[in-house]
XYZ file of C-alpha atoms in Angstrom:
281
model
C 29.400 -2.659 -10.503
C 26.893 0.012 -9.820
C 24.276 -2.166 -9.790
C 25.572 -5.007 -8.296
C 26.353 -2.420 -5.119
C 22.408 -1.380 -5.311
C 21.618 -5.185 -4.938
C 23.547 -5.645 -2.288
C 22.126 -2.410 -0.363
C 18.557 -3.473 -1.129
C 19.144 -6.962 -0.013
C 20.763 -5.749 3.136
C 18.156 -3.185 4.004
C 15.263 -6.316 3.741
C 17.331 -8.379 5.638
C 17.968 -5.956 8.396
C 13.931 -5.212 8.269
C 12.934 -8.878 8.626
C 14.531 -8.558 12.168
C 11.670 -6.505 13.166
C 8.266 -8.228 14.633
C 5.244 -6.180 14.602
C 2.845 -5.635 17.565
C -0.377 -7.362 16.482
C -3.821 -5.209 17.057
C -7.015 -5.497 16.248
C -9.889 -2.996 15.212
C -13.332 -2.946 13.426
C -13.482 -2.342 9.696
C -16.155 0.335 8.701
C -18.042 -2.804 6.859
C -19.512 -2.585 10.353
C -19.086 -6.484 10.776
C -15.885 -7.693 10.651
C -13.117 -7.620 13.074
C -9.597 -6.841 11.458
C -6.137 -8.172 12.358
C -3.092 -5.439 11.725
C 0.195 -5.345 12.521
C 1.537 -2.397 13.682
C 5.164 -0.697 13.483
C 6.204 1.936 15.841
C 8.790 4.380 15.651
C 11.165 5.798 18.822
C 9.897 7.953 20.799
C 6.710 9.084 22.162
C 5.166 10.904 19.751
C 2.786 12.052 18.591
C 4.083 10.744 14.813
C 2.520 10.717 11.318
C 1.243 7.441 10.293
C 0.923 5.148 7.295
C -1.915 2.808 6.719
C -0.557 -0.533 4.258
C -2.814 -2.322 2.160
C -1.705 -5.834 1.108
C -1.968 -7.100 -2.476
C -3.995 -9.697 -4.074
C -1.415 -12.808 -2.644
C -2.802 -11.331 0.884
C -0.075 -10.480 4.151
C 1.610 -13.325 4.663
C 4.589 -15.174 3.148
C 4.128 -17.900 0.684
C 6.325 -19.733 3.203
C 4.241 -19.497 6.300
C 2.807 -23.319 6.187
C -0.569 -22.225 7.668
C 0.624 -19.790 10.304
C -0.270 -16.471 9.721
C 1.011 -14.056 12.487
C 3.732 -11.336 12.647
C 6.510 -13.641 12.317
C 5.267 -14.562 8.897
C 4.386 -11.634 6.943
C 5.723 -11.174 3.818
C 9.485 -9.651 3.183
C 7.665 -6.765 0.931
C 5.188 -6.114 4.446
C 7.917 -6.636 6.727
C 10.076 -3.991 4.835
C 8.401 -1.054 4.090
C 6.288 -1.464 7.862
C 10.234 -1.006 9.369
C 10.745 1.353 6.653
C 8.487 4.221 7.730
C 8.698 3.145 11.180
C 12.273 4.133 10.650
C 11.519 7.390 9.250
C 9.051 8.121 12.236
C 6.195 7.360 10.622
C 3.276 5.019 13.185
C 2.669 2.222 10.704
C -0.001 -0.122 10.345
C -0.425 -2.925 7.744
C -3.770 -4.372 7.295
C -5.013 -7.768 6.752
C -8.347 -7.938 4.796
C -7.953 -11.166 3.704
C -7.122 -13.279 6.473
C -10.461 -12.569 8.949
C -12.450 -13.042 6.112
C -11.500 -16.844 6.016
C -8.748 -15.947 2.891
C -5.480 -16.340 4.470
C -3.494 -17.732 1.820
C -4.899 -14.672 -0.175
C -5.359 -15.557 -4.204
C -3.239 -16.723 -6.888
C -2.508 -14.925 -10.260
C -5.401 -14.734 -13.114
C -8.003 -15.642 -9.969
C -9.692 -11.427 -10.331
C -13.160 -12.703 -12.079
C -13.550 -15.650 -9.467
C -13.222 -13.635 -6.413
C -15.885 -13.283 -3.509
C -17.273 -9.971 -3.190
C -16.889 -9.902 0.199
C -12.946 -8.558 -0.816
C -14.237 -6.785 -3.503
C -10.669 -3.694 -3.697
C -14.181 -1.210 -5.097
C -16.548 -2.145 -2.148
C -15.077 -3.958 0.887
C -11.362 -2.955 1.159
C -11.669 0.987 1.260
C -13.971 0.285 4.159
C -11.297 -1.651 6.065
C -9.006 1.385 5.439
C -10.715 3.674 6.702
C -11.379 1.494 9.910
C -7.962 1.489 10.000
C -7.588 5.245 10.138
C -9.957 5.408 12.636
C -7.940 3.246 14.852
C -5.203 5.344 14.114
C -6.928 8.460 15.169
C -7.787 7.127 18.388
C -4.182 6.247 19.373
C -2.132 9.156 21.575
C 0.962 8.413 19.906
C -0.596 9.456 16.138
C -0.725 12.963 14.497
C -5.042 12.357 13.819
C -4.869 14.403 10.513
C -1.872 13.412 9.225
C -2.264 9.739 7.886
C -1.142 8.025 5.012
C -1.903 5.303 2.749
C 0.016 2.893 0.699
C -1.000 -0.509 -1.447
C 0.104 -3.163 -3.663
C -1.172 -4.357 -6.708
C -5.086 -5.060 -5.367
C -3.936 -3.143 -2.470
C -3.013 -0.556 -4.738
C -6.552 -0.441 -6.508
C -8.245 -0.227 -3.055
C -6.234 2.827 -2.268
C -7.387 4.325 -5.842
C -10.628 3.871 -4.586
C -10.260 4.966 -0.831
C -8.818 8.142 -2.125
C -11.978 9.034 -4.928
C -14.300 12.050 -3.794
C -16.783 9.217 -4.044
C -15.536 7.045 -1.856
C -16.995 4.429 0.093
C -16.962 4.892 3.924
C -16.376 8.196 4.048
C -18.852 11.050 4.051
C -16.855 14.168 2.883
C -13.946 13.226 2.061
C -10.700 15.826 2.266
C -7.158 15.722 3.747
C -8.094 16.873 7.094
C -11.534 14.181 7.277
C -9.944 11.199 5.400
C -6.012 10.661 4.631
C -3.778 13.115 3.939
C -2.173 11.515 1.128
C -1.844 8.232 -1.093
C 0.993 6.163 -2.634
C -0.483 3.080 -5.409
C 2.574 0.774 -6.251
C 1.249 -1.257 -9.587
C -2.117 -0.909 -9.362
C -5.166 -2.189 -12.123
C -6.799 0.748 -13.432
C -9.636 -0.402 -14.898
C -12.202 -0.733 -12.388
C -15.794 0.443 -12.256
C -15.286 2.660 -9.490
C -12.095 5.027 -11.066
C -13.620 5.854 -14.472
C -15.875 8.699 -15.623
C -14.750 11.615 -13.544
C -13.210 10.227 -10.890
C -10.847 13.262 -8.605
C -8.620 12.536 -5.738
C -9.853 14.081 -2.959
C -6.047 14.315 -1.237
C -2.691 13.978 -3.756
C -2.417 10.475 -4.965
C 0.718 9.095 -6.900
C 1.229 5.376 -8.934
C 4.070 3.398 -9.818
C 4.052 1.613 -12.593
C 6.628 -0.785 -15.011
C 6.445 -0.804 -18.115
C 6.828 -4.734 -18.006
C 4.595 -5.775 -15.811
C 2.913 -9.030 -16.628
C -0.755 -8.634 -14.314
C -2.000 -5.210 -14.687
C -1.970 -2.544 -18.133
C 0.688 -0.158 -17.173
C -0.680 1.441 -20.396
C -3.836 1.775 -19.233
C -2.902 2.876 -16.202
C -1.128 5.767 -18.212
C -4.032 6.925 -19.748
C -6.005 6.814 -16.659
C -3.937 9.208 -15.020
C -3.451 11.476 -17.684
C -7.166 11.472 -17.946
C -7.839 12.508 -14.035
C -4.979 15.085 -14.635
C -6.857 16.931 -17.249
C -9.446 17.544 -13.827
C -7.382 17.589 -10.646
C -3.631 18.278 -10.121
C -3.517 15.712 -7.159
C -2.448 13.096 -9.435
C 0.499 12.098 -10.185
C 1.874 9.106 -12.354
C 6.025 7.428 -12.168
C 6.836 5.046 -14.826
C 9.992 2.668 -14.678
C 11.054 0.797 -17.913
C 11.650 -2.411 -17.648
C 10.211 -2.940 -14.467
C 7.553 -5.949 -13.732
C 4.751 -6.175 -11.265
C 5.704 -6.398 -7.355
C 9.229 -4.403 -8.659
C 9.770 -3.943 -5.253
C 9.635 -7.363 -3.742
C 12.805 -7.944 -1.487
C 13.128 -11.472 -2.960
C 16.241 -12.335 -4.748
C 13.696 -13.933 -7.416
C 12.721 -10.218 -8.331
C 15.578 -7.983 -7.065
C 17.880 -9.742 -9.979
C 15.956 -7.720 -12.510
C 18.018 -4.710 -12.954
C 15.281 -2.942 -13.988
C 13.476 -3.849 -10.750
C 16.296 -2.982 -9.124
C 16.530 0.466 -10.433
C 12.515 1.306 -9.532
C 12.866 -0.132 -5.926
C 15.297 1.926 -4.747
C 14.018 4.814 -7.063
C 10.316 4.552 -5.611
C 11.653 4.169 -1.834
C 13.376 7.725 -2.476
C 10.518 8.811 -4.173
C 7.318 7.859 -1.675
C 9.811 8.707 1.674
C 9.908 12.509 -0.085
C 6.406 12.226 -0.883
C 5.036 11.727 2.655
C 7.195 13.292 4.056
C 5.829 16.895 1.970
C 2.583 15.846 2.673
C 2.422 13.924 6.519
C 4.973 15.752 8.406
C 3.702 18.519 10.278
């Protein structure tokens, strides 16, 4: 019965979030050549508000159901969600599309990571359009300029592992105050080039992971972070057992999994308490 109740309440709460149609924007990414499409949530009131920068996963922004029209309307229930999500907690929100002004709308399919173009490389090319998000954000009146977020998915995740490294790409010396304040990395692979040997956060950075998820090593992921650990206390690591990749995904498809049930509403709790330590003023 318990559970069945938390179904219900997540599947409400997605619903009631689908209602909500981002403002569409557009800004430079620090690649210094390509033009960026986001989509931008905005809280009540005036401001000036914290902000959250969202970094799609590998299947890119948009629905699976969008039939070649990729706009606002047709984000994905995950984007749509958590943009009304922090919007609701007064939180300036901004999800960004890498994919789609590169000529990869549809994004790319499961198993596809070896045959990928470089030019959306989540080590190279996607930290870069972060961070041309966050200077968009800084710009805007109605945004606290030193107190932004990030958040990403799966490949979205991995680009935030990498926007968040001391040695990251785009940014010259990275800390809180220069770069973001703070990090959130929902499933992420963390294997790449660009995390291992002594990689350090450069502001607190926390993953999710299940313990059944079929894309990425949640194991490996475990190590990893125990690893950084051993040289910076920014990291932090939340395992859910049982729960597969894209736990969080509003769908009824994944929200039947108990398990994914159970980390869903567990990692909301979790990442609204975590920004909210770290991006409130």
């Amino acid at each position: 019965m318990k559970k069945t109740a938390v179904l219900t309440l997540a599947a409400a709460s997605a619903l009631m979030a689908a209602d909500a149609i981002p403002e569409t924007v557009h800004f430079p990414s620090a690649d210094g050549k390509t033009q960026l499409i986001g989509y931008l949530y905005r809280p009540d009131g005036a401001g000036p508000h914290p902000a959250v920068v969202l970094m799609h996963g590998r299947a890119g922004a948009y629905s699976s159901l969008a039939k070649g029209v990729y706009e606002a309307k047709t984000l994905s229930k995950r984007h749509k969600f958590w943009g009304s999500f922090w919007a609701e907690r007064g939180y300036v929100t901004l999800l960004v599309d890498s994919f789609g002004p590169r000529g990869y709308w549809e994004g790319f399919g499961r198993g596809s990571y070896d045959e990928r173009p470089s030019e959306v490389s989540e080590q190279t090319v996607r930290p870069l359009d972060a961070y041309g998000a966050l200077e968009y954000l800084r710009k805007r009146r109605d945004v606290v300029a030193d107190r932004i977020g990030l958040q990403g998915w799966s490949n979205g995740g991995m680009t935030a592992l990498v926007t968040m490294s001391s040695q990251a790409p785009g940014i010259s010396i990275p800390t809180p105050a220069t770069g973001f304040r703070a990090a959130l990395a929902f499933y992420p692979g963390c294997g790449m080039a660009a995390v291992q040997d002594s990689y350090v956060p450069y502001a607190p950075l926390h993953l999710f992971v299940g313990t059944a998820d079929e894309e990425v090593s949640p194991k490996r992921c475990q190590k990893w972070e125990s690893d950084v650990r051993t040289r910076s206390k920014l990291i932090g690591l939340t395992t859910y057992e049982g729960a597969e990749h894209n736990f969080d995904d509003p769908s009824a498809s994944k929200q039947k999994n108990a398990a994914n049930v159970e980390a869903t509403e567990d990692a909301r709790k979790r990442a609204e308490e975590y920004f909210g330590r770290h991006l409130k003023p």
